[in-house]
Short mmCIF file of C-alpha atoms in Angstrom, two decimals:
data_model
loop_
_atom_site.label_atom_id
_atom_site.label_comp_id
_atom_site.label_asym_id
_atom_site.label_seq_id
_atom_site.Cartn_x
_atom_site.Cartn_y
_atom_site.Cartn_z
CA MET A 1 11.89 13.39 16.84
CA GLU A 2 12.57 9.66 16.74
CA ALA A 3 9.54 7.40 16.57
CA ILE A 4 10.90 5.17 19.35
CA ASP A 5 13.29 5.75 22.23
CA THR A 6 16.75 4.25 21.75
CA ASN A 7 16.77 2.06 24.87
CA SER A 8 13.51 0.30 24.04
CA LEU A 9 14.54 -0.13 20.41
CA LEU A 10 17.81 -1.76 21.43
CA GLN A 11 16.03 -4.15 23.79
CA LEU A 12 13.41 -5.07 21.20
CA ARG A 13 16.05 -5.55 18.49
CA ASN A 14 18.01 -7.89 20.76
CA LEU A 15 14.84 -9.89 21.37
CA ALA A 16 14.04 -9.92 17.65
CA ASN A 17 17.46 -11.42 16.96
CA ARG A 18 16.39 -14.45 19.02
CA LEU A 19 12.93 -14.81 17.57
CA PRO A 20 11.16 -16.97 16.69
CA ASP A 21 12.75 -19.96 18.44
CA SER A 22 15.39 -18.86 20.93
CA LEU A 23 13.61 -16.70 23.50
CA THR A 24 14.19 -17.63 27.12
CA GLU A 25 11.66 -17.10 29.90
CA PRO A 26 13.54 -13.96 31.08
CA ASP A 27 13.36 -12.71 27.46
CA ILE A 28 9.59 -13.12 27.44
CA GLN A 29 9.34 -11.33 30.77
CA ALA A 30 11.46 -8.46 29.39
CA LEU A 31 9.18 -8.20 26.35
CA ASP A 32 6.12 -8.11 28.59
CA ALA A 33 7.73 -5.39 30.70
CA ILE A 34 8.42 -3.20 27.65
CA TYR A 35 4.83 -3.68 26.49
CA HIS A 36 3.26 -2.74 29.82
CA GLU A 37 5.62 0.20 30.36
CA SER A 38 4.67 1.63 26.95
CA LEU A 39 0.97 1.39 27.86
CA GLU A 40 1.50 3.86 30.70
CA ASP A 41 2.29 6.73 28.33
CA LEU A 42 0.49 6.18 25.02
CA ASP A 43 0.13 9.91 24.43
CA THR A 44 3.82 10.20 23.48
CA PRO A 45 4.89 9.15 19.95
CA GLU A 46 7.79 7.08 21.27
CA SER A 47 5.65 5.01 23.66
CA LEU A 48 2.94 4.40 21.07
CA PHE A 49 5.45 3.07 18.55
CA THR A 50 7.07 0.92 21.25
CA TYR A 51 3.62 -0.43 22.06
CA THR A 52 2.89 -1.39 18.43
CA LEU A 53 6.20 -3.25 18.08
CA ALA A 54 6.04 -4.98 21.45
CA LYS A 55 2.41 -6.00 20.96
CA ALA A 56 3.21 -7.58 17.60
CA MET A 57 6.21 -9.44 19.00
CA ARG A 58 4.18 -10.74 21.96
CA LYS A 59 1.56 -11.91 19.46
CA HIS A 60 4.22 -13.86 17.58
CA VAL A 61 5.45 -15.48 20.79
CA ALA A 62 1.90 -16.37 21.81
CA GLY A 63 1.15 -18.01 18.48
CA GLY A 64 -1.05 -15.30 17.01
CA GLN A 65 -3.15 -14.48 20.06
CA SER A 66 -3.46 -10.74 20.61
CA GLN A 67 -5.97 -7.95 21.01
CA GLU A 68 -5.98 -4.18 21.26
CA HIS A 69 -5.75 -2.90 24.81
CA ILE A 70 -8.95 -1.37 26.18
CA TYR A 71 -7.09 1.89 26.83
CA LEU A 72 -6.87 2.43 23.07
CA GLN A 73 -10.64 2.66 22.62
CA ARG A 74 -10.41 6.37 23.42
CA PHE A 75 -8.61 6.85 20.08
CA ASP A 76 -11.45 5.41 17.98
CA ILE A 77 -12.71 7.74 15.27
CA PRO A 78 -15.44 7.14 12.66
CA GLN A 79 -14.30 4.98 9.73
CA ILE A 80 -15.33 7.63 7.22
CA ARG A 81 -13.13 10.19 8.99
CA LEU A 82 -10.20 7.75 8.98
CA PHE A 83 -10.65 7.23 5.24
CA GLU A 84 -10.77 10.99 4.69
CA LEU A 85 -7.54 11.47 6.65
CA LEU A 86 -5.76 8.78 4.64
CA ILE A 87 -6.81 10.20 1.28
CA ARG A 88 -6.63 13.93 1.94
CA GLN A 89 -3.99 14.40 4.64
CA PHE A 90 -1.71 11.36 4.59
CA PRO A 91 0.77 12.26 1.85
CA LEU A 92 1.85 8.75 0.89
CA ALA A 93 -1.67 7.80 -0.19
CA ASN A 94 -2.48 11.22 -1.62
CA LEU A 95 0.73 11.86 -3.56
CA SER A 96 0.95 8.27 -4.80
CA GLN A 97 -2.55 8.36 -6.22
CA HIS A 98 -2.07 11.86 -7.60
CA CYS A 99 1.01 10.66 -9.47
CA THR A 100 -0.45 7.44 -10.90
CA ASN A 101 -3.81 9.05 -11.67
CA THR A 102 -2.05 11.78 -13.65
CA LEU A 103 0.02 9.25 -15.61
CA LEU A 104 -2.99 7.04 -16.34
CA THR A 105 -5.24 9.95 -17.30
CA ASP A 106 -2.65 11.20 -19.80
CA ALA A 107 -2.28 7.74 -21.37
CA LEU A 108 -5.98 6.90 -21.49
CA ALA A 109 -6.74 10.25 -23.13
CA GLU A 110 -4.65 9.19 -26.13
CA CYS A 111 -6.99 6.25 -26.89
CA ASP A 112 -10.51 6.01 -28.31
CA TYR A 113 -11.55 2.77 -26.59
CA PRO A 114 -9.14 2.19 -23.71
CA VAL A 115 -9.38 -0.47 -21.02
CA LEU A 116 -8.47 0.40 -17.44
CA MET A 117 -7.82 -2.77 -15.46
CA ASP A 118 -7.67 -2.09 -11.74
CA ILE A 119 -6.16 -4.92 -9.68
CA GLY A 120 -7.49 -4.59 -6.16
CA ILE A 121 -10.09 -2.02 -7.18
CA GLY A 122 -11.63 -1.86 -3.71
CA THR A 123 -14.54 0.57 -3.62
CA GLY A 124 -13.51 2.16 -6.91
CA PHE A 125 -12.47 5.49 -5.39
CA GLN A 126 -9.28 5.78 -7.46
CA VAL A 127 -10.97 4.74 -10.71
CA ALA A 128 -13.78 7.25 -10.13
CA ASN A 129 -11.16 10.00 -9.71
CA ILE A 130 -9.44 8.93 -12.94
CA ILE A 131 -12.76 9.08 -14.80
CA ALA A 132 -13.39 12.57 -13.44
CA ALA A 133 -9.89 13.73 -14.42
CA LEU A 134 -10.29 12.21 -17.87
CA ALA A 135 -13.63 13.96 -18.33
CA ASP A 136 -11.97 17.32 -17.61
CA LYS A 137 -8.85 16.77 -19.69
CA PRO A 138 -8.51 18.97 -22.80
CA GLY A 139 -7.95 17.02 -26.01
CA ASN A 140 -9.29 13.81 -24.54
CA ARG A 141 -9.99 11.30 -27.36
CA VAL A 142 -11.90 8.73 -25.33
CA LYS A 143 -15.22 7.62 -26.76
CA HIS A 144 -15.74 4.66 -24.44
CA LEU A 145 -13.81 3.58 -21.34
CA HIS A 146 -14.10 -0.02 -20.21
CA VAL A 147 -13.11 -0.64 -16.59
CA ILE A 148 -12.15 -4.10 -15.35
CA GLY A 149 -12.21 -4.41 -11.57
CA ILE A 150 -10.49 -7.38 -9.93
CA GLU A 151 -11.11 -7.61 -6.21
CA PRO A 152 -11.37 -10.52 -3.75
CA PHE A 153 -14.10 -8.89 -1.65
CA ALA A 154 -17.58 -8.84 -3.19
CA ASP A 155 -18.92 -6.09 -0.91
CA ALA A 156 -16.22 -3.73 -2.13
CA LEU A 157 -17.17 -4.45 -5.75
CA THR A 158 -20.77 -3.48 -5.04
CA ALA A 159 -19.59 -0.09 -3.82
CA ALA A 160 -17.17 0.19 -6.76
CA ALA A 161 -19.99 -0.32 -9.25
CA GLN A 162 -21.98 2.50 -7.66
CA ASN A 163 -19.02 4.90 -7.51
CA ILE A 164 -17.96 4.22 -11.09
CA GLU A 165 -21.52 4.52 -12.39
CA GLN A 166 -21.84 7.90 -10.67
CA ALA A 167 -18.52 9.15 -12.09
CA GLY A 168 -19.32 7.80 -15.56
CA GLY A 169 -22.66 9.55 -15.60
CA LYS A 170 -20.86 12.92 -15.50
CA ALA A 171 -18.33 12.09 -18.24
CA PRO A 172 -18.58 13.10 -21.92
CA PHE A 173 -17.83 9.49 -22.91
CA THR A 174 -19.51 6.20 -22.01
CA VAL A 175 -18.18 3.94 -19.29
CA SER A 176 -18.74 0.22 -18.77
CA LEU A 177 -17.60 -2.02 -15.95
CA THR A 178 -16.74 -5.71 -15.73
CA THR A 179 -15.81 -7.14 -12.33
CA ARG A 180 -14.35 -10.40 -11.11
CA THR A 181 -14.34 -11.46 -7.47
CA ALA A 182 -10.95 -13.11 -7.24
CA PHE A 183 -7.33 -12.81 -6.26
CA ILE A 184 -5.35 -11.90 -9.36
CA GLU A 185 -2.89 -14.76 -8.81
CA ASN A 186 -5.76 -17.26 -9.13
CA LEU A 187 -6.75 -16.10 -12.62
CA SER A 188 -5.39 -17.54 -15.85
CA ILE A 189 -4.62 -15.57 -18.99
CA ASP A 190 -7.80 -17.02 -20.53
CA ASP A 191 -9.77 -15.71 -17.54
CA MET A 192 -8.25 -12.29 -18.13
CA ARG A 193 -8.98 -12.31 -21.85
CA ARG A 194 -12.63 -13.10 -21.18
CA LEU A 195 -12.87 -9.88 -19.18
CA LEU A 196 -11.82 -7.76 -22.15
CA PRO A 197 -14.31 -6.05 -24.45
CA GLU A 198 -14.26 -6.97 -28.14
CA LYS A 199 -13.24 -3.45 -29.14
CA HIS A 200 -10.32 -1.72 -27.45
CA ASP A 201 -7.13 0.10 -28.42
CA GLY A 202 -5.09 -0.04 -25.23
CA ILE A 203 -5.05 -1.98 -21.95
CA PHE A 204 -3.62 -0.22 -18.89
CA ALA A 205 -3.31 -2.20 -15.65
CA ASN A 206 -3.20 -0.36 -12.33
CA ALA A 207 -2.20 -1.98 -9.04
CA SER A 208 -2.12 0.37 -6.06
CA PHE A 209 -0.72 -1.22 -2.88
CA ALA A 210 -2.23 -4.59 -3.85
CA LEU A 211 0.41 -6.91 -5.29
CA HIS A 212 2.46 -7.22 -2.09
CA HIS A 213 -0.40 -9.38 -0.80
CA ILE A 214 0.53 -12.10 -3.30
CA GLN A 215 2.15 -14.64 -1.03
CA HIS A 216 4.79 -16.35 -3.14
CA ALA A 217 7.50 -14.96 -5.40
CA SER A 218 6.61 -17.49 -8.11
CA GLN A 219 3.00 -16.23 -8.10
CA ARG A 220 4.13 -12.61 -8.43
CA LYS A 221 6.28 -13.53 -11.40
CA ALA A 222 3.40 -15.45 -12.99
CA VAL A 223 1.06 -12.46 -12.62
CA PHE A 224 3.59 -10.11 -14.23
CA GLU A 225 4.16 -12.59 -17.06
CA MET A 226 0.41 -12.94 -17.59
CA LEU A 227 -0.10 -9.18 -17.82
CA LYS A 228 2.85 -8.88 -20.23
CA ALA A 229 1.39 -11.61 -22.44
CA LEU A 230 -2.13 -10.18 -22.42
CA PRO A 231 -0.62 -7.72 -23.47
CA VAL A 232 -1.03 -4.56 -21.40
CA GLN A 233 0.32 -1.29 -22.74
CA ALA A 234 1.49 -0.50 -19.23
CA LEU A 235 1.51 -1.93 -15.73
CA VAL A 236 1.29 0.95 -13.26
CA LEU A 237 2.44 -0.16 -9.83
CA SER A 238 2.41 1.67 -6.47
CA GLU A 239 4.12 -0.08 -3.55
CA PRO A 240 5.84 0.68 -0.23
CA ASN A 241 9.64 0.48 -0.29
CA SER A 242 10.50 -2.06 2.40
CA ASN A 243 11.44 -5.74 2.41
CA HIS A 244 8.89 -7.48 4.63
CA PHE A 245 8.92 -10.50 2.32
CA THR A 246 12.03 -11.96 3.97
CA THR A 247 11.56 -14.91 6.32
CA ASP A 248 14.46 -13.66 8.49
CA TYR A 249 12.66 -12.26 11.55
CA ALA A 250 15.51 -10.00 12.69
CA ALA A 251 15.87 -8.47 9.22
CA ARG A 252 12.11 -8.02 8.99
CA PHE A 253 12.11 -6.28 12.37
CA THR A 254 14.81 -3.84 11.24
CA ASN A 255 12.97 -3.08 8.00
CA CYS A 256 9.67 -2.72 9.86
CA VAL A 257 11.13 -0.22 12.33
CA GLN A 258 12.63 1.85 9.53
CA HIS A 259 9.52 1.87 7.32
CA TYR A 260 6.76 2.28 9.88
CA GLY A 261 8.91 4.55 12.02
CA ALA A 262 9.02 6.91 9.02
CA LEU A 263 5.24 6.59 8.55
CA PHE A 264 4.65 7.46 12.20
CA ARG A 265 6.93 10.48 11.92
CA ILE A 266 5.05 11.61 8.82
CA ILE A 267 1.79 11.34 10.74
CA ASP A 268 3.27 13.54 13.48
CA THR A 269 3.72 16.34 10.89
CA LEU A 270 0.05 16.36 9.81
CA PRO A 271 -2.20 19.33 10.68
CA ILE A 272 -4.75 17.17 12.51
CA THR A 273 -5.67 16.53 16.13
CA ALA A 274 -3.61 14.34 18.45
CA THR A 275 -6.45 11.81 18.62
CA GLU A 276 -6.58 11.63 14.82
CA LYS A 277 -2.81 11.13 14.64
CA THR A 278 -3.04 8.24 17.07
CA ALA A 279 -5.97 6.73 15.15
CA LEU A 280 -3.91 6.80 11.94
CA LYS A 281 -0.97 5.18 13.70
CA LEU A 282 -3.20 2.44 15.10
CA PHE A 283 -4.49 1.85 11.56
CA PHE A 284 -0.92 1.10 10.45
CA SER A 285 -0.24 -0.85 13.63
CA ARG A 286 -2.42 -3.59 12.16
CA GLU A 287 0.14 -3.96 9.40
CA ILE A 288 2.95 -4.09 11.97
CA ASP A 289 0.94 -6.80 13.73
CA ASP A 290 0.99 -8.80 10.52
CA VAL A 291 4.65 -8.19 9.66
CA LEU A 292 5.95 -9.08 13.13
CA GLY A 293 3.07 -10.89 14.83
CA HIS A 294 1.86 -13.53 12.43
CA ALA A 295 3.48 -16.82 11.53
CA GLU A 296 5.05 -17.10 8.09
CA ALA A 297 2.21 -19.23 6.75
CA VAL A 298 -0.47 -16.61 7.41
CA ARG A 299 1.35 -13.28 6.92
CA VAL A 300 -0.13 -11.12 4.14
CA GLU A 301 1.79 -7.82 4.33
CA LYS A 302 4.75 -9.12 2.35
CA HIS A 303 6.16 -5.91 0.89
CA TYR A 304 9.06 -5.88 -1.51
CA ALA A 305 11.76 -3.24 -1.43
CA THR A 306 12.09 -1.12 -4.57
CA ALA A 307 15.02 -3.12 -5.95
CA GLN A 308 12.98 -6.33 -5.73
CA TRP A 309 10.15 -4.83 -7.83
CA VAL A 310 12.69 -3.47 -10.34
CA GLN A 311 14.15 -6.95 -10.68
CA LEU A 312 10.71 -8.50 -11.17
CA PHE A 313 9.84 -6.04 -13.94
CA ALA A 314 13.11 -6.92 -15.70
CA GLU A 315 12.69 -10.69 -15.27
CA THR A 316 9.24 -10.61 -16.86
CA GLY A 317 10.11 -8.54 -19.90
CA PHE A 318 8.82 -5.15 -18.78
CA GLN A 319 10.81 -2.02 -19.44
CA LEU A 320 10.47 0.71 -16.85
CA ARG A 321 9.69 4.04 -18.44
CA LYS A 322 9.73 7.47 -16.85
CA ARG A 323 6.58 8.83 -18.48
CA ASP A 324 6.63 12.62 -18.56
CA ALA A 325 3.78 14.39 -16.80
CA THR A 326 2.78 17.73 -15.34
CA PHE A 327 1.54 17.40 -11.76
CA ALA A 328 -0.81 19.86 -10.08
CA TYR A 329 1.31 19.59 -6.92
CA THR A 330 4.36 17.62 -5.76
CA THR A 331 4.50 18.36 -2.03
CA LEU A 332 2.06 17.61 0.77
CA ASN A 333 2.57 17.85 4.54
CA GLY A 334 6.34 17.52 4.48
CA THR A 335 6.50 14.72 1.92
CA HIS A 336 7.32 15.32 -1.73
CA LEU A 337 6.94 13.51 -5.03
CA GLU A 338 10.39 12.77 -6.44
CA THR A 339 10.29 13.47 -10.18
CA TYR A 340 13.99 13.16 -11.06
CA LEU A 341 14.61 9.43 -10.67
CA PRO A 342 15.58 7.79 -13.97
CA ASP A 343 13.11 4.89 -13.98
CA ARG A 344 10.25 5.70 -11.58
CA TYR A 345 8.54 8.26 -9.40
CA ALA A 346 8.61 8.06 -5.59
CA THR A 347 7.33 9.69 -2.45
CA VAL A 348 10.19 10.89 -0.27
CA PHE A 349 10.30 11.96 3.38
CA ASP A 350 13.50 13.11 5.12
CA GLY A 351 15.49 11.86 2.13
CA GLU A 352 14.02 8.35 2.32
CA GLU A 353 12.03 6.75 -0.51
CA ILE A 354 8.83 5.60 1.17
CA THR A 355 6.71 4.48 -1.80
CA SER A 356 7.83 3.65 -5.33
CA LEU A 357 5.67 4.35 -8.39
CA PHE A 358 6.43 2.40 -11.55
CA TRP A 359 5.30 2.55 -15.18
CA GLY A 360 6.29 -0.70 -16.91
CA GLU A 361 5.75 -1.33 -20.64
#
């Protein structure tokens, strides 16, 4: 099933071709009509996706003013349940983390005093899982693991410290944590070196769905160059495969429809309730709001397509390596982990690469 009906998509695409500066008053009225018509049937996947696109476009026209319609309150679910759905049922998050966690666990296990640098560590959920996997891994050499957590939100770091302490307490090796409340692009190489312990035999940097928030291409390049110069043994990167970095609104609309349309179709395959499916879609609708609704100066969801990340690795001296690994599973809810690409792993749905998983040395 398509995520959006063809007639509405054609109308919205025609309007997107005239955004941001060439909409007429009849165009605005047509956009409003599509929005209100979609609200009348939010229980169908096509109408809900139409709603998310039209709402974002109306927000852009109105200069960033928008709010969720009151009708959508019936799809609210507890935040903890939403988090559980994302991690356990949504295959892009689950398979991506399973892949990178496996790769990192294998590499860390070969060191005595490794450093795991997590860029955008959040609440430390992924790092805690890596510690648990490392603790259970046969032949693990680790005597002490030092975790460096870089995260712009202090509240998240408080939770990360608790989660990592709990995981470390169950491990047969010691674990220490150093955190820095900052955006990675605002740190210098001297700042990064000060975060390192005196004794270490390998630095592995992990960035899961974080680096696309860096606003400027020059800043992304500088971050990659800094990590290469540190030097890290590997930069492990997980990112969606879609170009939302472009300033061309029509191109961004096309890429947004393709990427989030696939995400919405994936959600429709999950073995969860209809209300939970809608709640997940509304979670991602906030990203659509940013991609299509915000002005260029304040957008933050600036994804690169896979080829753009590949180019950035090459420009900054990294070599992409397909590190061999044995995965406990490679398929979840209709999405599979592609293990036969020459330079990366990927999650694939209906033949389309949705997220790209890189190991750069």
